[in-house]
Every structure is written in structure tokens, then in C-alpha cells.
mmCIF file of C-alpha atoms in Angstrom:
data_model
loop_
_atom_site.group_PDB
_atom_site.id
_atom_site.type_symbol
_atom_site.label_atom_id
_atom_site.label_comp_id
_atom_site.label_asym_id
_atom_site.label_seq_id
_atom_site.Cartn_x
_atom_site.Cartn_y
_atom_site.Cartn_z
ATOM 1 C CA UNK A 1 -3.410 -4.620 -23.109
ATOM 2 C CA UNK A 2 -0.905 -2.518 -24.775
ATOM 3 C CA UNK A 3 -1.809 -0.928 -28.020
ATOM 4 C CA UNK A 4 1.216 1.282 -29.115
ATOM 5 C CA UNK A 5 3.392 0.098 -32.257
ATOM 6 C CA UNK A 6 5.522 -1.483 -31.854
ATOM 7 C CA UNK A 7 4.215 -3.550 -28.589
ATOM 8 C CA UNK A 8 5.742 -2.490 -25.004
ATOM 9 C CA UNK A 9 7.251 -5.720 -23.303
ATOM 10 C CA UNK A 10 4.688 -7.861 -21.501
ATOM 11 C CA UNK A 11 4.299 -8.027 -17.666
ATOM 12 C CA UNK A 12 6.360 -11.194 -18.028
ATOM 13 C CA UNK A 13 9.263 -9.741 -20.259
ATOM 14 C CA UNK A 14 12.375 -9.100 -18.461
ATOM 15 C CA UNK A 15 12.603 -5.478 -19.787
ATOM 16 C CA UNK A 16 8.901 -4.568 -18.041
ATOM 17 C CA UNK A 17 10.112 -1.507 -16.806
ATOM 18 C CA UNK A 18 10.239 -0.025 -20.520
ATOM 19 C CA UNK A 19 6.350 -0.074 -21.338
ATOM 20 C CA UNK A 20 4.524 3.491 -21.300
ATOM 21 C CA UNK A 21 3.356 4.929 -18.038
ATOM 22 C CA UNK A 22 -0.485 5.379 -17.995
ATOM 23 C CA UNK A 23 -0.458 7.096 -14.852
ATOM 24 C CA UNK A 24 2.417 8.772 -12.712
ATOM 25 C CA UNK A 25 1.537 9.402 -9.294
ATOM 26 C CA UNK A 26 5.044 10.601 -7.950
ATOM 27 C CA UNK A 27 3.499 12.094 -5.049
ATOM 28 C CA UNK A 28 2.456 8.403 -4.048
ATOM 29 C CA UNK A 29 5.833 6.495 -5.201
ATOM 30 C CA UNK A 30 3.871 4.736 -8.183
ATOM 31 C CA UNK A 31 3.215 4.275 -11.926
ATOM 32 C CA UNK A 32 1.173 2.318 -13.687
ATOM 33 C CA UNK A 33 2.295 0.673 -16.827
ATOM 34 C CA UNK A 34 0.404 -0.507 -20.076
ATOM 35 C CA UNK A 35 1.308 -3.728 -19.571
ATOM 36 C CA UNK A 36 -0.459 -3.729 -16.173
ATOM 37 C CA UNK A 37 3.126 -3.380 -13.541
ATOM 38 C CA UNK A 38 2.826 -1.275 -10.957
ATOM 39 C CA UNK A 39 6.122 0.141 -10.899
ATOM 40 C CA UNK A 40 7.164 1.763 -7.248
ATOM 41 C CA UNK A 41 9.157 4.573 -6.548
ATOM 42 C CA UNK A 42 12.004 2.180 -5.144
ATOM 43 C CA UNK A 43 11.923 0.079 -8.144
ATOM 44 C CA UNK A 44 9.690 -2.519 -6.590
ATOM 45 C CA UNK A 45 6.867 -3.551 -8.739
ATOM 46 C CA UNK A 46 3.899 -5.427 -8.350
ATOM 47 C CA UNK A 47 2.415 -7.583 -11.663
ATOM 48 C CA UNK A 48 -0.793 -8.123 -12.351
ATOM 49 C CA UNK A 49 -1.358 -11.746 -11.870
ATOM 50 C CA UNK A 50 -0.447 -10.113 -7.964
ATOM 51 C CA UNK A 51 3.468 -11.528 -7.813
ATOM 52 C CA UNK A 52 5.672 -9.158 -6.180
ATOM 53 C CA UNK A 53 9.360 -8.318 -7.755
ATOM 54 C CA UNK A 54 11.300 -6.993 -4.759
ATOM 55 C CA UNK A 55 13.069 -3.534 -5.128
ATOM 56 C CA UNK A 56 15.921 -3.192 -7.392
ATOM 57 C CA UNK A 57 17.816 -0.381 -7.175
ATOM 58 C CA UNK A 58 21.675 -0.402 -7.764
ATOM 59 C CA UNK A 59 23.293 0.161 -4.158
ATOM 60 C CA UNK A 60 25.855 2.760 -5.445
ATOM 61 C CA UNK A 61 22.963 4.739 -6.790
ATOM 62 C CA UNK A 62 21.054 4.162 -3.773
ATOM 63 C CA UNK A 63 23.892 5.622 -1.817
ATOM 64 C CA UNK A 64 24.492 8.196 -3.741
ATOM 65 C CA UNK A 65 20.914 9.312 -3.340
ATOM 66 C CA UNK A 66 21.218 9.288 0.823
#
């Protein structure tokens, strides 16, 4: 799927989260990576064989953002 050199991580690489954004839609919480993860504003994601990763965020950030 990807085609930038070097290759972004798969959808089943545990670094994901690096690929390229194809499209940002902040005003609806998502991006959509090159390697086919939709990545969601609270750090959920969804891959493309439909298997959801549950959100991720680090609590101390997430406090710090309240």
C-alpha cells in the first residue's frame, strides 16, 4: 500500500502510528494512514483487516490535557 522510500511500518508493525497521514480530518478525531490504520484522535485505531487497538494515551498526559 505504501509507496514512500524507505517503507512506513505495516498495519501489523508495532510502530504503526509512524506511517504518513493520507488524510487528517481533525475536525472528526481521525487520520488515515498509508498503511491503511485509522488512527483516532484518542489514540485508538482501527486496522484494516477491522481489529480494533483500544486507546492509548499516557494517563499523565491525559491529565494534563483535562
Amino acid at each position: 500500500m505504501c509507496a514512500h522510500n524507505p517503507p512506513c511500518p505495516t498495519a501489523e508493525d508495532p510502530d504503526r502510528e509512524a506511517a504518513h497521514s493520507l488524510t487528517h480530518r481533525p475536525e472528526q478525531g481521525w487520520s488515515l494512514l498509508c498503511n491503511g490504520v485509522l488512527l483516532f484522535e484518542d489514540t485508538g485505531e482501527l486496522l484494516p483487516d477491522g481489529r480494533i487497538v483500544a486507546p492509548h494515551r499516557p494517563l499523565a498526559r491525559a491529565r494534563a490535557a483535562a
